[in-house]
Amino acid sequence: MLRLFHTHKVRKTQSLEGEWQFQPINGDTAVPYEGEYQYVMPVPGCWEMHPRFSTYQGKGVFRKTMVIEKQTSLRFNFQGVSHTADVYFNGEKIAHHYNAYTPFTAIVKDVPQGKHELVVEVDNSFSEASALHVPNDYYTYGGIIRPVSVEYVPELFIERIAFTPSRPSGDWQADITVYVRNIGMEPKTVTLQGQLANEAFTTAGEQVEAGQVKAITVSRTFTDINAWSNTDPHLYLLDVQLYAEGYADPLDDLTERVGFRTVTTLNNRIQVNGEDVVLKGFNRHEDHPIVGASFPYQLMVHDIELMLEAGANAVRTSHYPNDERFLDLCDERGIFVWEENHARGLSLEQMQNPNFERQCEDCNREMVESHFNHPSIIIWAILNECASDTPEGRVMYRKQLEQIRSMDRSRPLSFASHHREKELCFDLADIVSFNLYPLWYGDEDPGELSDQARKWADELGGLGKPMIMSEFGGDGYYGLRDPNRVKGTEERQADIIERNLDAYTKRPFISGMFIWQFCDCRVTEGTGWLLTRAGTQNSKGIVDRYRRPKLAYETVKQYFRQGEGK
Ligand code: ADA
């Protein structure tokens, strides 16, 4: 299950989830691997959940055989392989992909009827080749960690749809761009038939050249629309069918799920549908001791319920794009999402890795293209706590923000900074965001520090822009209680959270607050203060790794639910 709704009525799709054969291999093994497979692994899954591989870092191969009933072209859809994948079909390489947290596809043309073999070589090791997955304050698991499917595609098919709502006057409008790919040998004329809300549309014939993708845009006005908002998250199915010359029936189709809403930033505030909103939520790592980074639907729902119960209305996908089913849930439940690209705390030297720019560019493109239609996503962000305090870093921040803006002008952009008065990039973003940790890494008063942060923002290019406290919190080891409320106890963590929330909820210039963090998470073991955390985990969760609430959970509830009369 890749999404929480059916995406095709015409195109045949088949899940490749389930048992795959598995074999760890070393760097010298010839590829594609043709040796013996000793293990079986669940897909999706992280190999760390297998008792023999709980700390394994390196390479492993996964194999699955599949039977194709009649000749067709195939499109494999991988939602996430951690962190590098080389995909082989019957021994031939069909894809190479880097980054655990973004999806990719691979096409094989004219596959004959019969039995075929899919092999995925996976690598989760750290090296110069990997600029974004580095030893860090979270864990890079190994495996095919998100769902996989195969689609039977005709010679022309719909690759994706981008839906952009707007409301220039009374009625809602939308631009719907449908990307049609021609994998055949001839140019073909196509028409599209679509249905959304109470509107049907048909496009004029458009020629799609062989081997090309054509973007076909339809702009429409819609009446009687129920807008999407966090309190009434109204969703619509957008069905598009593709007709091509020479075929009587629709050749292909795609259903997307969309919501009508606008996001703007004006006068220091963020507006959804023209109304000011204050984001109250959590930073969340996709991490759980039973499943690693490979979340089943039930555990996603559990996290969502815990966040909603605490009174949150927002989540930040720190520090990478999330599994799309989680975003589907946020659309359904009305949770605002700050989605960010994949990078945490990279120094200028790490940003100067020769692969950094390309790997970020791919990540940005894959994130925006694949998650474009989620109404819940109201902010795109980049490069958490990287070198935005240096002129060289600034060039890269600018480039990446421009890249995202060129793909999507409908959402504001931000990045979370810990550089305080040394920050050089506030002018490049639409929202200024601070990771400050008063009362944990320093003893400053959260109120005074946030007043100071507003001044830094105003002086350093953020004048008139909304401001978010994107991270604050402190360690609280689950079950550690002490009447002296010393650092690391649940009591002290609750005190820190209370003083931060008390300050931020009283300040009208703060448009958002994201607690670090929702749940404790596994971290890389290594040396230096960051990688020697007790228990190999970041313990700043408001719930522990198993989602048992700490004392601070009740504190959060009091502040996030203020005014609800509960
Ligand atoms: C940073 C960082 C988080 C986490 C946090 C902490 O601000 O963005 O990923 O490492 O600090 O716990 O110290």
XYZ file of C-alpha atoms and ligand atoms in Angstrom:
579
model
C 0.000 0.000 0.000
C 1.759 3.154 -1.240
C -1.079 5.611 -0.626
C -4.242 5.685 1.461
C -6.580 5.804 -1.555
C -6.795 4.042 -4.932
C -4.665 5.743 -7.547
C -5.688 3.717 -10.635
C -8.764 2.137 -12.139
C -7.218 1.496 -15.554
C -3.523 0.914 -14.890
C -2.762 -2.447 -13.362
C -0.528 -2.296 -10.294
C 0.866 -4.993 -8.094
C 2.402 -4.690 -4.655
C 5.885 -6.123 -4.228
C 5.645 -6.101 -0.465
C 6.256 -9.287 1.462
C 9.122 -11.705 1.749
C 12.276 -11.046 -0.295
C 15.469 -13.084 -0.214
C 18.415 -11.316 1.395
C 22.168 -11.648 1.541
C 24.741 -9.323 3.116
C 27.686 -8.806 0.750
C 30.991 -7.038 1.029
C 32.309 -4.277 -1.157
C 34.308 -6.629 -3.402
C 31.381 -8.825 -4.454
C 30.774 -8.736 -8.195
C 27.506 -7.119 -9.229
C 24.892 -8.072 -10.042
C 25.171 -10.607 -7.245
C 24.617 -14.141 -8.424
C 25.471 -16.129 -5.303
C 23.443 -17.797 -2.633
C 20.772 -16.056 -0.525
C 20.698 -17.283 3.070
C 18.057 -15.053 4.614
C 14.575 -13.723 4.064
C 13.602 -10.162 4.915
C 10.282 -8.359 4.977
C 9.820 -5.563 2.466
C 9.199 -2.865 3.511
C 11.548 -3.279 6.450
C 14.890 -2.367 7.983
C 17.476 -5.119 8.253
C 18.351 -3.910 11.770
C 15.091 -5.548 12.868
C 16.583 -8.969 12.020
C 18.472 -10.311 15.079
C 21.599 -11.048 13.009
C 21.754 -7.544 11.528
C 20.777 -5.246 14.386
C 23.932 -3.136 14.022
C 24.934 -4.161 10.487
C 26.117 -1.348 8.269
C 27.192 -2.116 4.745
C 25.778 -3.735 1.645
C 23.019 -6.256 1.189
C 21.164 -7.678 -1.798
C 17.442 -8.316 -1.974
C 15.888 -10.608 -4.575
C 12.318 -11.253 -5.656
C 11.002 -13.275 -8.568
C 7.822 -12.239 -10.276
C 5.565 -13.695 -12.946
C 4.247 -11.513 -15.766
C 1.078 -12.833 -17.380
C 1.315 -11.093 -20.737
C 3.899 -8.916 -22.468
C 3.949 -5.367 -21.080
C 6.200 -2.528 -20.049
C 6.822 -2.284 -16.329
C 7.349 0.681 -14.051
C 8.811 -0.094 -10.649
C 7.922 2.332 -7.918
C 10.251 2.430 -4.913
C 9.085 4.728 -2.138
C 12.362 4.548 -0.203
C 15.539 2.457 -0.169
C 18.086 3.253 2.533
C 20.291 4.759 1.491
C 21.663 3.768 -1.928
C 19.935 1.422 -4.352
C 21.128 -0.286 -7.519
C 18.256 -2.085 -9.178
C 18.695 -4.976 -11.640
C 15.992 -6.630 -13.725
C 16.992 -10.035 -15.099
C 20.626 -9.075 -14.458
C 20.459 -5.673 -16.203
C 20.811 -2.469 -14.275
C 17.664 -0.361 -14.475
C 18.176 2.243 -11.730
C 20.632 3.835 -9.360
C 19.279 6.010 -6.574
C 20.720 7.792 -3.564
C 18.752 8.948 -0.503
C 16.630 6.835 1.793
C 13.790 9.284 2.019
C 12.707 10.087 -1.535
C 10.930 7.871 -4.070
C 12.151 6.785 -7.498
C 10.874 4.787 -10.454
C 12.477 2.518 -13.044
C 10.980 1.515 -16.388
C 11.588 -1.699 -18.322
C 10.063 -1.847 -21.785
C 8.333 -4.797 -23.431
C 8.833 -7.434 -20.780
C 7.780 -10.835 -22.133
C 5.351 -13.107 -20.403
C 6.992 -15.397 -17.853
C 9.151 -15.402 -14.761
C 11.521 -12.504 -14.038
C 13.985 -11.552 -11.353
C 14.300 -8.246 -9.537
C 17.470 -7.653 -7.516
C 18.122 -4.563 -5.412
C 21.581 -3.954 -4.066
C 21.338 -1.739 -1.002
C 24.075 0.156 0.811
C 23.720 2.067 4.079
C 27.413 2.678 4.742
C 28.966 6.110 5.201
C 31.610 7.271 2.761
C 32.659 10.265 0.687
C 30.050 9.200 -1.884
C 27.268 9.968 0.572
C 27.022 13.661 1.415
C 23.683 13.630 3.258
C 23.641 10.314 5.072
C 26.504 10.819 7.528
C 26.988 9.773 11.161
C 24.352 11.907 12.843
C 21.822 12.539 15.594
C 19.437 9.986 14.011
C 20.012 6.568 12.462
C 20.479 5.603 8.823
C 18.822 2.172 8.689
C 19.478 -0.354 5.911
C 16.979 -1.958 3.580
C 13.990 -1.364 1.358
C 12.331 0.705 4.044
C 9.210 1.959 2.279
C 6.627 0.231 0.023
C 7.417 -1.011 -3.500
C 5.044 -1.742 -6.360
C 5.169 -2.567 -10.031
C 2.832 -0.992 -12.565
C 1.947 -2.356 -16.006
C 2.309 0.722 -18.180
C 1.227 1.275 -21.803
C 3.368 3.183 -24.320
C 1.905 6.484 -23.126
C 1.096 6.999 -19.495
C 0.491 9.703 -16.897
C 3.665 10.217 -14.932
C 2.292 12.641 -12.363
C -0.172 15.469 -11.791
C 0.506 18.821 -10.138
C -2.514 20.626 -8.668
C -2.185 24.287 -7.640
C -5.224 25.949 -6.073
C -5.689 29.706 -5.807
C -8.463 32.104 -4.869
C -7.836 35.429 -6.595
C -11.404 36.624 -5.939
C -14.508 34.803 -4.724
C -14.298 31.467 -6.523
C -11.584 28.888 -6.298
C -9.361 28.307 -9.282
C -6.859 25.572 -9.959
C -4.072 24.869 -12.411
C -3.870 21.165 -13.096
C -0.726 20.075 -14.905
C -0.660 16.516 -16.171
C 2.718 15.070 -17.206
C 2.358 12.485 -19.983
C 5.290 10.253 -20.871
C 5.697 8.538 -24.229
C 7.958 5.479 -23.991
C 6.944 4.283 -27.456
C 8.791 4.721 -30.766
C 6.301 7.101 -32.428
C 4.921 10.556 -31.612
C 1.282 10.254 -30.532
C -1.616 12.653 -30.076
C -3.302 12.420 -26.716
C -6.320 13.936 -24.989
C -7.108 13.995 -21.298
C -10.459 13.689 -19.587
C -10.652 14.797 -16.004
C -13.087 15.099 -13.174
C -12.712 17.192 -10.043
C -15.447 18.312 -7.651
C -18.405 19.215 -9.890
C -16.261 20.010 -12.954
C -15.360 17.765 -15.857
C -12.732 18.759 -18.408
C -11.357 17.510 -21.729
C -8.175 18.803 -23.335
C -7.549 19.413 -27.030
C -5.283 16.931 -28.813
C -1.591 17.368 -27.934
C 1.319 15.610 -29.530
C 3.762 13.806 -27.256
C 7.065 13.052 -28.962
C 8.639 9.603 -28.645
C 10.816 9.363 -25.564
C 9.510 12.694 -24.171
C 7.367 13.935 -21.321
C 4.745 16.567 -22.120
C 3.200 18.854 -19.522
C -0.451 19.630 -20.302
C -2.064 22.322 -18.147
C -5.747 22.902 -17.573
C -6.933 25.973 -15.639
C -10.452 25.970 -14.243
C -12.725 27.888 -11.898
C -14.626 25.824 -9.342
C -17.813 26.739 -7.536
C -19.287 25.277 -4.324
C -15.937 24.184 -2.980
C -15.334 23.227 0.629
C -11.844 24.504 1.348
C -9.237 22.367 3.130
C -8.297 23.626 6.573
C -6.897 22.011 9.673
C -10.269 22.180 11.390
C -12.217 20.941 8.335
C -9.795 19.024 6.130
C -11.915 18.631 3.039
C -10.349 16.505 0.294
C -11.330 15.858 -3.328
C -10.356 13.098 -5.722
C -8.953 14.323 -9.016
C -9.396 11.646 -11.703
C -7.594 11.952 -15.021
C -7.854 9.520 -17.937
C -5.516 9.462 -20.892
C -6.760 8.747 -24.431
C -4.343 8.281 -27.304
C -4.801 8.075 -31.087
C -5.286 4.529 -32.219
C -6.875 3.359 -28.971
C -10.639 3.272 -28.363
C -10.505 2.926 -24.578
C -8.588 5.024 -22.076
C -4.980 3.950 -22.204
C -4.059 5.005 -18.713
C -5.274 6.930 -15.684
C -4.202 8.511 -12.416
C -6.200 9.626 -9.401
C -4.721 12.224 -7.083
C -6.219 13.575 -3.904
C -6.222 17.333 -3.458
C -7.479 20.116 -1.239
C -8.342 23.730 -2.001
C -6.394 26.041 0.271
C -3.964 28.931 0.024
C -0.888 29.691 2.096
C 0.482 33.220 2.357
C 2.836 35.215 4.567
C 1.944 38.843 5.331
C 2.702 41.263 8.170
C 4.877 38.864 10.172
C 2.203 36.157 10.078
C 1.324 32.967 8.183
C -2.145 32.722 6.664
C -4.033 29.644 5.528
C -7.056 30.640 3.413
C -6.370 34.247 4.387
C -6.569 33.640 8.148
C -3.603 33.874 10.499
C -2.496 30.552 11.931
C -0.101 29.654 14.746
C 1.589 26.298 14.260
C 1.826 24.211 17.421
C 3.498 20.903 16.984
C 6.378 18.514 17.076
C 9.533 17.667 15.238
C 9.223 13.987 14.407
C 11.765 11.403 13.319
C 10.348 8.350 11.565
C 11.839 5.977 14.083
C 10.500 3.194 16.293
C 12.337 0.378 18.120
C 10.128 -2.324 16.579
C 10.253 -1.186 12.956
C 13.179 1.229 12.643
C 12.368 3.770 9.952
C 9.906 1.476 8.216
C 6.522 2.494 9.555
C 3.381 0.434 9.055
C 0.125 2.334 8.759
C -0.997 1.440 12.303
C 2.037 3.008 13.943
C 1.672 6.133 11.832
C -1.909 6.451 13.021
C -0.757 5.919 16.607
C 1.718 8.808 16.319
C -0.919 11.027 14.755
C -3.416 10.230 17.537
C -0.835 11.035 20.201
C 0.009 14.342 18.557
C -3.648 15.317 18.145
C -4.445 14.281 21.709
C -1.662 16.609 22.878
C -3.416 19.402 20.992
C -0.871 19.747 18.182
C -1.936 21.131 14.816
C 1.421 20.772 13.041
C 4.389 18.481 12.480
C 7.853 19.102 11.086
C 9.306 16.146 9.169
C 12.745 16.591 10.672
C 15.078 16.070 8.881
C 13.902 14.495 5.625
C 10.833 13.932 3.436
C 8.432 11.453 5.006
C 6.646 8.313 3.899
C 3.787 9.520 1.719
C 1.168 7.600 3.713
C 2.023 9.762 6.714
C 1.395 12.854 4.583
C -1.895 11.317 3.418
C -2.865 10.970 7.068
C -1.955 14.592 7.759
C -4.184 15.611 4.816
C -7.022 13.539 6.261
C -6.669 14.635 9.874
C -5.933 18.294 9.230
C -2.366 18.523 10.450
C -0.168 21.262 8.977
C 3.155 19.931 7.702
C 6.556 21.588 7.439
C 8.351 19.207 5.106
C 12.072 19.540 4.688
C 14.789 18.143 2.531
C 17.391 15.804 3.921
C 20.314 17.395 5.778
C 21.110 17.861 9.438
C 23.879 19.934 10.942
C 26.294 19.766 8.006
C 29.389 21.934 8.302
C 30.695 23.997 5.404
C 33.304 21.316 4.807
C 30.563 18.671 4.566
C 28.569 20.937 2.245
C 31.642 21.138 0.039
C 31.587 17.390 -0.534
C 31.567 17.071 -4.359
C 28.277 15.157 -4.205
C 26.439 17.522 -1.876
C 24.877 19.876 -4.420
C 23.708 17.148 -6.772
C 22.334 14.994 -3.971
C 20.439 17.964 -2.500
C 19.118 18.963 -5.903
C 17.793 15.442 -6.494
C 16.278 15.353 -3.032
C 14.569 18.738 -3.479
C 13.179 17.779 -6.868
C 11.938 14.377 -5.752
C 10.407 15.826 -2.581
C 8.526 18.641 -4.310
C 7.413 16.620 -7.334
C 6.163 13.651 -5.374
C 4.502 15.539 -2.497
C 3.216 18.546 -4.439
C -0.494 17.781 -4.020
C -0.676 17.436 -0.251
C -2.756 20.324 1.111
C -1.320 19.607 4.566
C 2.161 20.671 3.437
C 2.245 24.423 3.964
C 6.022 24.977 4.228
C 8.973 23.573 2.282
C 12.276 23.833 4.096
C 15.908 23.020 3.453
C 19.195 22.300 5.209
C 18.537 22.167 8.948
C 21.371 23.844 10.876
C 23.894 23.821 8.036
C 26.460 26.534 7.201
C 24.054 29.418 6.502
C 26.441 31.634 8.507
C 29.106 31.563 5.768
C 29.231 33.290 2.367
C 29.909 29.943 0.638
C 26.994 28.344 2.460
C 24.761 31.269 1.488
C 25.370 30.577 -2.208
C 24.113 27.029 -1.723
C 21.104 28.082 0.363
C 20.143 30.586 -2.310
C 20.458 28.033 -5.085
C 18.354 25.453 -3.313
C 15.626 27.905 -2.320
C 15.521 29.148 -5.919
C 15.288 25.576 -7.170
C 12.271 24.882 -4.956
C 10.645 28.214 -5.835
C 11.001 27.437 -9.522
C 8.989 24.247 -8.953
C 6.393 25.619 -6.550
C 5.422 29.239 -5.972
C 2.405 28.376 -3.858
C 4.159 27.628 -0.556
C 6.457 29.691 1.660
C 10.021 28.496 2.242
C 12.116 28.340 5.386
C 15.144 26.737 7.014
C 15.892 26.151 10.695
C 18.920 28.063 11.919
C 20.949 27.957 15.124
C 23.328 30.724 14.056
C 21.637 33.533 15.978
C 23.262 36.921 15.174
C 25.648 35.259 12.696
C 22.907 34.111 10.345
C 23.406 35.274 6.732
C 20.380 33.851 4.892
C 17.172 35.164 6.507
C 16.606 37.449 3.512
C 16.415 34.410 1.214
C 13.517 32.690 3.015
C 9.841 33.628 3.503
C 9.748 32.538 7.153
C 12.601 32.856 9.667
C 13.048 29.889 11.983
C 15.200 29.441 15.061
C 16.551 26.350 16.827
C 17.673 27.803 20.170
C 17.289 25.386 23.140
C 17.092 27.875 26.029
C 17.356 26.147 29.423
C 18.992 23.112 27.871
C 22.188 24.035 26.022
C 22.242 27.438 27.762
C 20.508 29.071 30.699
C 18.857 31.968 28.880
C 15.259 32.852 29.570
C 13.076 31.629 26.648
C 11.006 34.836 26.595
C 14.005 37.151 26.523
C 15.768 34.943 24.002
C 12.801 34.908 21.639
C 12.498 38.709 21.905
C 16.173 38.860 21.012
C 15.623 36.407 18.143
C 12.910 38.676 16.704
C 15.442 41.522 16.737
C 18.051 39.364 14.990
C 15.454 38.402 12.411
C 14.462 42.035 11.825
C 18.050 43.215 11.519
C 19.299 40.333 9.397
C 16.869 40.319 6.488
C 13.734 38.907 8.121
C 11.873 42.175 8.719
C 8.147 41.661 8.187
C 8.535 37.896 7.906
C 6.818 35.388 10.165
C 8.996 33.742 12.800
C 8.924 30.144 14.038
C 10.658 28.564 17.017
C 11.541 25.440 15.074
C 13.310 23.504 17.877
C 13.438 23.707 21.658
C 13.404 21.080 24.399
C 15.644 19.000 26.598
C 16.517 15.418 27.502
C 14.137 13.432 29.679
C 15.001 9.792 30.245
C 11.779 7.844 30.457
C 11.162 6.759 34.063
C 13.986 8.834 35.525
C 12.405 10.882 38.302
C 14.111 12.934 40.982
C 12.661 15.446 43.455
C 15.633 17.707 42.735
C 14.453 17.902 39.126
C 17.994 17.484 37.833
C 18.866 17.557 34.145
C 17.766 14.400 32.370
C 14.759 13.736 34.617
C 11.223 13.806 33.338
C 10.500 16.604 35.801
C 13.259 18.833 34.439
C 12.239 18.157 30.862
C 8.647 19.140 31.729
C 9.919 22.362 33.369
C 11.934 23.281 30.283
C 9.028 22.626 27.954
C 6.680 24.572 30.209
C 8.849 27.695 30.329
C 9.418 27.610 26.578
C 5.739 27.155 25.738
C 4.699 29.758 28.257
C 6.959 32.306 26.563
C 6.106 31.416 22.973
C 2.327 31.125 23.333
C 2.246 34.659 24.810
C 4.177 36.311 22.005
C 2.037 37.364 19.039
C 5.100 37.678 16.792
C 5.676 33.915 17.018
C 3.831 32.074 14.238
C 4.883 28.577 15.130
C 6.525 26.369 17.731
C 7.849 22.869 17.152
C 9.007 20.921 20.203
C 12.176 18.912 19.825
C 10.995 16.206 19.653
C 7.950 13.978 19.417
C 9.609 10.629 20.218
C 13.059 9.546 21.326
C 15.046 8.214 18.396
C 18.005 5.980 17.730
C 21.221 7.817 16.811
C 24.477 6.794 15.185
C 27.055 5.539 17.640
C 30.422 7.227 17.310
C 32.676 9.684 19.023
C 32.268 13.348 19.992
C 29.432 14.671 22.145
C 26.783 14.226 19.501
C 27.406 10.553 18.824
C 27.941 9.404 22.384
C 24.423 10.008 23.624
C 23.346 7.698 26.470
C 21.587 4.599 25.183
C 22.498 5.563 21.603
C 19.381 7.663 21.513
C 18.288 11.272 21.444
C 16.109 11.400 24.570
C 14.321 14.692 24.024
C 11.088 12.936 23.015
C 7.859 13.930 24.732
C 7.066 10.242 24.381
C 9.778 7.595 24.553
C 10.775 5.337 21.686
C 7.832 3.014 22.452
C 5.514 6.069 22.611
C 5.015 5.962 26.371
C 4.221 9.552 27.394
C 6.688 11.292 29.700
C 5.612 13.923 32.234
C 6.122 16.652 29.637
C 3.313 15.206 27.511
C 0.723 16.593 29.958
C 2.523 19.951 30.006
C 2.358 20.172 26.234
C -1.317 19.315 26.347
C -2.044 22.151 28.764
C -0.458 24.714 26.465
C -1.487 23.326 23.086
C -5.076 22.835 24.227
C -5.322 26.205 25.960
C -8.604 27.884 25.176
C -10.330 24.636 24.257
C -12.143 24.640 27.581
C -10.717 21.243 28.544
C 19.656 20.255 16.781
C 19.199 19.399 15.619
C 18.407 18.181 16.028
C 18.926 17.578 17.314
C 18.933 18.609 18.426
C 19.501 18.109 19.767
O 19.038 21.444 16.910
O 18.524 20.117 14.633
O 18.474 17.246 14.997
O 20.203 17.091 17.116
O 19.746 19.688 18.049
O 18.882 17.216 20.352
O 20.519 18.606 20.199
